[in-house]
Coordinates of C-alpha atoms and ligand atoms in Angstrom, one line a residue:
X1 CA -87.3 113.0 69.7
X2 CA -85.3 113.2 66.6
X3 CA -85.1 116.5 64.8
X4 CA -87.2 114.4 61.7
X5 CA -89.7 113.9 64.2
X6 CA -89.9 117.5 65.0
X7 CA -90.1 119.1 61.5
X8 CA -92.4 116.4 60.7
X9 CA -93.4 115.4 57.1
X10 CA -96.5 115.9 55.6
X11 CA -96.9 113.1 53.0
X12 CA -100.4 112.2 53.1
X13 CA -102.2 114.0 50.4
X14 CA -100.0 113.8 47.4
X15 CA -98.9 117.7 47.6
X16 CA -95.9 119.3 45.8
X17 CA -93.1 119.6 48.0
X18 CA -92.3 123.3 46.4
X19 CA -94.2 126.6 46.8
X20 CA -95.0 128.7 44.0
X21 CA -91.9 129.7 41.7
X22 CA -91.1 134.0 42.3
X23 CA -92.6 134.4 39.0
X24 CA -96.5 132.5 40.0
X25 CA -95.9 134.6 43.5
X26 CA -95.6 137.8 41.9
X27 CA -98.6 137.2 39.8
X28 CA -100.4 136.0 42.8
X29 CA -99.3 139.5 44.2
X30 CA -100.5 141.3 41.6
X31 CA -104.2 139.7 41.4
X32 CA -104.5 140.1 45.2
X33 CA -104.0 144.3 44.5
X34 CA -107.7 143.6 42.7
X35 CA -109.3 141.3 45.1
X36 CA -112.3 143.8 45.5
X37 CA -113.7 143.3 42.1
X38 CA -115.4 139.9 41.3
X39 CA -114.1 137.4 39.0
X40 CA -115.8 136.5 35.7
X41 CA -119.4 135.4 35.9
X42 CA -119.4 131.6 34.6
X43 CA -115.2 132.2 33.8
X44 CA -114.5 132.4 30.0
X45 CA -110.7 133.3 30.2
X46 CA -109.5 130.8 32.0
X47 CA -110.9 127.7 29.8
X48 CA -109.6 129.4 26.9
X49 CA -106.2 129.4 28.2
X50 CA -106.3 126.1 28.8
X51 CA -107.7 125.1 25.6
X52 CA -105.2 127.3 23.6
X53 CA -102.3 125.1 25.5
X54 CA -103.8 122.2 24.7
X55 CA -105.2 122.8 21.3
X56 CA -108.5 121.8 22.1
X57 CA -111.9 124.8 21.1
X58 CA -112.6 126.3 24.6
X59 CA -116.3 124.2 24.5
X60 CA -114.7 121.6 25.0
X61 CA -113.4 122.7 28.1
X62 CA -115.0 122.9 31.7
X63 CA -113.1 124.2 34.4
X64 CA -113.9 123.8 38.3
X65 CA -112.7 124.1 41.8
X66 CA -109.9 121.5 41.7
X67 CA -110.6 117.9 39.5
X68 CA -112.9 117.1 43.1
X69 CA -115.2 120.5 41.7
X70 CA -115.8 118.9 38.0
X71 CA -115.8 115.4 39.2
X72 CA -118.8 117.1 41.8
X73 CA -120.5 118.5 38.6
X74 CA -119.8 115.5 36.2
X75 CA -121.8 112.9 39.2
X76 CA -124.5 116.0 39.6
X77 CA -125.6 115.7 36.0
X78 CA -125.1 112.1 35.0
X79 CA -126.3 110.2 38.3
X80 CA -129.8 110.1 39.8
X81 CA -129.9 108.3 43.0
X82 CA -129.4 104.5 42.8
X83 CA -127.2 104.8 40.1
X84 CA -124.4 103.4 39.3
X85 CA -120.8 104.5 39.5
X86 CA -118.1 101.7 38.6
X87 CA -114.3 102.6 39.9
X88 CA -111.1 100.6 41.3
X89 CA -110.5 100.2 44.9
X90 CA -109.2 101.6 46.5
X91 CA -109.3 104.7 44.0
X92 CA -109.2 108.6 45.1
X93 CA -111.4 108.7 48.2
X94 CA -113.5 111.8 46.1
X95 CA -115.0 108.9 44.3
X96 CA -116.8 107.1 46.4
X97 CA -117.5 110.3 49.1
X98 CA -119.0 112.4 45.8
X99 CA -121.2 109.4 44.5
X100 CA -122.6 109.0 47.6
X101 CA -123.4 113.0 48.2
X102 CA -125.2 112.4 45.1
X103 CA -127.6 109.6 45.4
X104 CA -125.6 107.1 44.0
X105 CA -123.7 103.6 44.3
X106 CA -120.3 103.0 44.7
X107 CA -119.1 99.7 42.1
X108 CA -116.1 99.1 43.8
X109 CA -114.0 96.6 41.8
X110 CA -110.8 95.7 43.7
X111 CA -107.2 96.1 42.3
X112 CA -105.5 93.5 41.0
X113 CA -102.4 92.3 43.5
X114 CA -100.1 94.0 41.2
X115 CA -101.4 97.4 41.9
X116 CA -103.5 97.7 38.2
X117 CA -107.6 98.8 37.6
X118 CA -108.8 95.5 36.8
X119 CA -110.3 96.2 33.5
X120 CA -111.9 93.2 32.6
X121 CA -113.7 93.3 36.0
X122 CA -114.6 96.6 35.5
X123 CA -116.1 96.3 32.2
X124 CA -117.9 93.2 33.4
X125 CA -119.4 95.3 36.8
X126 CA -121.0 97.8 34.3
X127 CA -124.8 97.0 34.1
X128 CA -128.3 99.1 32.4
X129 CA -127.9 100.8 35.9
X130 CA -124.2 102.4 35.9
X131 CA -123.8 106.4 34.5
X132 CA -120.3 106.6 35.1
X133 CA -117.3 104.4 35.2
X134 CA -114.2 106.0 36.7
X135 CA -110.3 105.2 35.2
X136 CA -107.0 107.2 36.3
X137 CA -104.0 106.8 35.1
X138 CA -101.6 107.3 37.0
X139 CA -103.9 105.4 39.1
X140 CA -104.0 106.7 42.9
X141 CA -102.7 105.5 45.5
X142 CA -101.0 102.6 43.4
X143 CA -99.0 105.0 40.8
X144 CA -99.7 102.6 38.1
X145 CA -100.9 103.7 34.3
X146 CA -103.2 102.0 31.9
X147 CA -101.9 101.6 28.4
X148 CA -103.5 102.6 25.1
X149 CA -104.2 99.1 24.3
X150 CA -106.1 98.3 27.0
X151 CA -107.7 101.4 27.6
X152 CA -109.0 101.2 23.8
X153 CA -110.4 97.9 24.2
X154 CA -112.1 99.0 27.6
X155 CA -113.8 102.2 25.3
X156 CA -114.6 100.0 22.9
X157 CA -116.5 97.3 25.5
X158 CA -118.8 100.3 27.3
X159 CA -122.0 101.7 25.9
X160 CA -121.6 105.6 24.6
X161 CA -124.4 106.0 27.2
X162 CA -121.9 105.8 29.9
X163 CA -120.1 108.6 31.0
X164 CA -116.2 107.6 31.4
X165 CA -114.2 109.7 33.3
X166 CA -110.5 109.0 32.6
X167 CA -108.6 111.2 35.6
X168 CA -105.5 111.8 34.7
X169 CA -104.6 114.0 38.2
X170 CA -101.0 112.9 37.5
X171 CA -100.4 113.1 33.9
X172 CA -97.3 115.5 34.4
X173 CA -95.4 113.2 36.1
X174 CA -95.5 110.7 33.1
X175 CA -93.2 111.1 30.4
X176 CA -94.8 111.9 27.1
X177 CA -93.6 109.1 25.3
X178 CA -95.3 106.9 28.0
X179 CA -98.7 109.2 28.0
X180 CA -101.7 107.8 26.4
X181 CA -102.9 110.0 23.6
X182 CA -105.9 111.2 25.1
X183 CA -106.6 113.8 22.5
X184 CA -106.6 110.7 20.0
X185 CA -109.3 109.4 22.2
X186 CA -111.5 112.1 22.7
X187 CA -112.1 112.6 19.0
X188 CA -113.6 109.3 19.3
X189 CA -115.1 108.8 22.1
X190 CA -117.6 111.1 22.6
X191 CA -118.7 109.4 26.1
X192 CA -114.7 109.8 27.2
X193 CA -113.9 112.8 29.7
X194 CA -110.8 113.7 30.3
X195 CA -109.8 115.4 34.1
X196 CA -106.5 117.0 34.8
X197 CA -105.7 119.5 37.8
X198 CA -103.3 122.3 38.9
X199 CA -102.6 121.2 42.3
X200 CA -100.0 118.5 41.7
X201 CA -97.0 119.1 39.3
X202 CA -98.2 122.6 39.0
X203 CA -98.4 122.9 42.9
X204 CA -101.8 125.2 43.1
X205 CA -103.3 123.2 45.3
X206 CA -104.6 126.3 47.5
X207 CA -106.1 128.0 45.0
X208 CA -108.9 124.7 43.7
X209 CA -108.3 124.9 39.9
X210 CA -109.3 121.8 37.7
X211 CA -110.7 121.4 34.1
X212 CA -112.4 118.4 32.0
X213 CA -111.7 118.0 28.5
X214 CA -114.2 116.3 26.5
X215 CA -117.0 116.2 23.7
X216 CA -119.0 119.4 23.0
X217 CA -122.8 118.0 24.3
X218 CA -120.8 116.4 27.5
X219 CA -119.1 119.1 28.9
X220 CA -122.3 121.9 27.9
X221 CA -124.3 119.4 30.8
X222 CA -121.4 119.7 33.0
X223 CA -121.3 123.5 32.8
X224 CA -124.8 123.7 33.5
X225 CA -123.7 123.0 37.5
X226 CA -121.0 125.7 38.0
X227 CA -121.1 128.0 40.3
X228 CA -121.8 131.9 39.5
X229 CA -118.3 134.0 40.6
X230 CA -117.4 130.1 41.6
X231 CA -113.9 130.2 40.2
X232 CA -110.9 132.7 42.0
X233 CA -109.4 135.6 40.3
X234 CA -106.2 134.2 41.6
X235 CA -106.8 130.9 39.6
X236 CA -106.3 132.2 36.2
X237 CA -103.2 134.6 37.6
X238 CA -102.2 131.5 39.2
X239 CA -102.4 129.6 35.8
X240 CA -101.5 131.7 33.4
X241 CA -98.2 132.7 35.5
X242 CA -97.0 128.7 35.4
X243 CA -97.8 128.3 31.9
X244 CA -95.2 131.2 31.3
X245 CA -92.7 129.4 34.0
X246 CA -93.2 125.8 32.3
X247 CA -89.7 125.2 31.8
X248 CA -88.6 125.4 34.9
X249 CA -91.6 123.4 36.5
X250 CA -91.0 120.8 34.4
X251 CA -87.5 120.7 36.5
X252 CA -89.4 120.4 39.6
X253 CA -91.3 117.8 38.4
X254 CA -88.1 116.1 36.7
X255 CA -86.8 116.3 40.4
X256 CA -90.2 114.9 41.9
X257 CA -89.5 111.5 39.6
X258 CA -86.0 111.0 40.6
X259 CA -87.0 111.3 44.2
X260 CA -90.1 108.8 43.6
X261 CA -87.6 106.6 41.8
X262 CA -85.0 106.6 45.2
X263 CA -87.7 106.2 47.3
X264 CA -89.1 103.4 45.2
X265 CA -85.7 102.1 45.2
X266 CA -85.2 102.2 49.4
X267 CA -88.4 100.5 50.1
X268 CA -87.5 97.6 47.5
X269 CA -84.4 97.0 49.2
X270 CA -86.1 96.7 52.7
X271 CA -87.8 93.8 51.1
X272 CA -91.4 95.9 50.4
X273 CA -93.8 95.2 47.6
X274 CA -94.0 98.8 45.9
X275 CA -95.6 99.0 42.3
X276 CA -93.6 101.0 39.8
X277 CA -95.0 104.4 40.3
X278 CA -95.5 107.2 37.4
X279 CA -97.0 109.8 39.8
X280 CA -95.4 111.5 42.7
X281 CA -96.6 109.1 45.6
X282 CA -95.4 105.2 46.3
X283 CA -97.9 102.5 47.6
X284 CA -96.5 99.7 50.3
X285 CA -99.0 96.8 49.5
X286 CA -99.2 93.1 50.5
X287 CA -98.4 93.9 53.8
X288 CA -100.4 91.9 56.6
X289 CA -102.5 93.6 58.6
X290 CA -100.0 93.0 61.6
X291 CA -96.7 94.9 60.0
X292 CA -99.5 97.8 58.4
X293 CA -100.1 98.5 62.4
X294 CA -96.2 98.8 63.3
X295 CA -95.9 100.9 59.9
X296 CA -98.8 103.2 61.6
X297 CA -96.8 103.2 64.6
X298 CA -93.3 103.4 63.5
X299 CA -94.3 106.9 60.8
X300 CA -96.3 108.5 63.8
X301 CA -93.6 108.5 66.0
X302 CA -91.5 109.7 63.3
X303 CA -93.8 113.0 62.7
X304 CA -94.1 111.7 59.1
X305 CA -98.0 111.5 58.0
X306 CA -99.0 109.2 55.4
X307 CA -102.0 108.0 53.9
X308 CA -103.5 104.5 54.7
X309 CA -106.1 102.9 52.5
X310 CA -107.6 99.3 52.3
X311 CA -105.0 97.4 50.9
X312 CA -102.0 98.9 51.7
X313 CA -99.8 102.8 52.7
X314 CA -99.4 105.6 50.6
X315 CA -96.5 107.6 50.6
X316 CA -96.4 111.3 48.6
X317 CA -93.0 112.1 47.5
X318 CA -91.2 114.8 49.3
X319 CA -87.7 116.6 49.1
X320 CA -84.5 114.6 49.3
X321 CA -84.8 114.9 53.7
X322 CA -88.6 113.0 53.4
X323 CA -87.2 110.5 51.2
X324 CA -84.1 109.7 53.5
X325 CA -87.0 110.3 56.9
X326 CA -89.1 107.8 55.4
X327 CA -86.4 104.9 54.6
X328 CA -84.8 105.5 57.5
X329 CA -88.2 105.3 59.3
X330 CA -89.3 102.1 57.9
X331 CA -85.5 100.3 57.9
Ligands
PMP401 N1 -108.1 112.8 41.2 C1 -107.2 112.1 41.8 C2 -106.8 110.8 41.2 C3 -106.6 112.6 42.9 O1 -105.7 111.9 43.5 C4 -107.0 113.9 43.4 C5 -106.4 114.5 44.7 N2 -105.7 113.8 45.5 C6 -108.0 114.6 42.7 C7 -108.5 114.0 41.6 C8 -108.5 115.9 43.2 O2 -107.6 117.0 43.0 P1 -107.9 118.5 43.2 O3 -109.4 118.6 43.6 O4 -107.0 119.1 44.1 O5 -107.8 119.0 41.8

């Protein structure tokens, strides 16, 4: 077995590669000396550091455990059972898992061969029945973003009776000329929410912190589910310690794209269809069932895990090794 094989790579779940900078580790530290005294009740701090960053009042915010928590809380209060809940496919696997935990039904409107949310489907699979309708950009697992344009005209084609959730899990990997204005949005919107998470570019994972931005009535309902002491004393160290090390996370994410870029790059060249991805994962799509199978094969013996959904292989970006383990793998 090759020493690749033996270090294996775990590139399944769209992690960051890098553990927490010295600076979030000593904060980590410090809020582990207090780990005998209970967080905040329903947490106050935390949302208000997050809305101070993003200039947005702190009711506007709703923080839970990880974007999966909120997106938990946002199907809780909007779908009964038997309704509705309109998203891409494949999408995150939350989406479909959460709606049906809740009663509801899973619109699944397929991908267009290019790897894009097909919004004109989508807008057309919304009926009296649907609560929510689910957009991300960067979408997962195809990388690819919706632009304002088309995101606009999709607002503007849904009734402010149903809840869109736009998850933006991967915003930080998208540079901010190429970001939609979301903020721009929200202020009009008032159906719009907004979800964002700490586990990717700001590699929290472990510690299950997510927020929602959006109107004042909308995100009051979605507080109404949280959990008592829900939210860890470590999350808002963990948070507020990245927030004072932005700079040099923003390198680690800087390094994330040019390794999602190389990676793009070697697949291409071995003659793979791979969408231009804005997040830190690559899909391998319009393969046929037959070469999906020896992909399966060839990464297991490799000792690199991946994800595989219906139409195709997801790939998370790694260091500079997975990159080279994966190309290598595949060529
Ligand atoms: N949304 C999307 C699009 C995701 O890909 C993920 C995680 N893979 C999540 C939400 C959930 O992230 P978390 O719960 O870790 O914040």
């Amino acid at each position: 077995m090759s020493q690749i094989a033996e270090l294996g790579h775990q590139l399944s779940l769209n992690e960051n590669p890098y553990g927490p900078l010295p600076s979030v580790r000593e904060a980590l530290s410090g809020a582990l000396m207090s780990a005998n005294r209970y967080p905040e009740f329903i947490p106050r701090r935390l949302p208000e550091l997050i809305a101070q960053r993003l200039g947005f009042p702190a009711d506007q915010i709703v923080v839970g455990a990880g974007a999966t928590g909120v997106i938990m809380h946002i199907l809780q209060e909007f779908v009964t059972p038997g309704d509705g809940v309109v998203m891409g496919s494949p999408t995150f696997d939350g989406y479909p898992l959460l709606t049906a935990t809740v009663g509801g039904r899973a619109v699944e409107v397929p991908l267009t061969v290019d790897g894009h949310q097909d919004l004109t489907a989508m807008a057309d699979a919304v009926d009296p029945r649907t609560r929510v309708v689910v957009l991300c950009s960067p979408h997962n697992p195809t990388g690819t973003c919706l632009g304002r344009r088309d995101l606009q005209d999709f607002l503007d084609r849904i009734s402010p009776s149903v809840t869109v959730v736009l998850d933006e899990a991967y915003i930080d990997f998208v540079a901010p000329a190429q970001r939609v204005p979301s903020a721009e949005l929200l202020a009009r919107y008032r159906n719009l929410v907004v979800m964002r998470t700490f586990s990717k570019a700001y590699g929290l994972a472990a510690l299950r912190v997510g927020y929602a931005v959006g109107s004042v009535p909308v995100i009051a309902r979605i507080r109404r589910w949280q959990l008592p002491f829900g939210m860890t004393a470590l999350a808002e160290a963990g948070v507020r310690a990245c927030y004072d090390a932005e700079q040099e996370l923003a390198l680690r994410t800087a390094a994330i794209t040019l390794e999602c870029g190389r990676l793009t790059t070697g697949l291409r060249d071995l003659g793979f269809a791979v969408p231009t991805s804005s997040a830190n994962f690559v899909y391998l799509t319009g393969c046929p069932p037959s070469e999906i199978d020896r992909l399966r094969g060839t990464f297991t013996r490799d000792g690199i895990q991946v994800k595989h959904c219906s139409t195709g292989i997801r790939i998370t970006v790694g260091d500079a090794a997975a990159t080279d383990a994966v190309v290598a793998s595949v060529s």
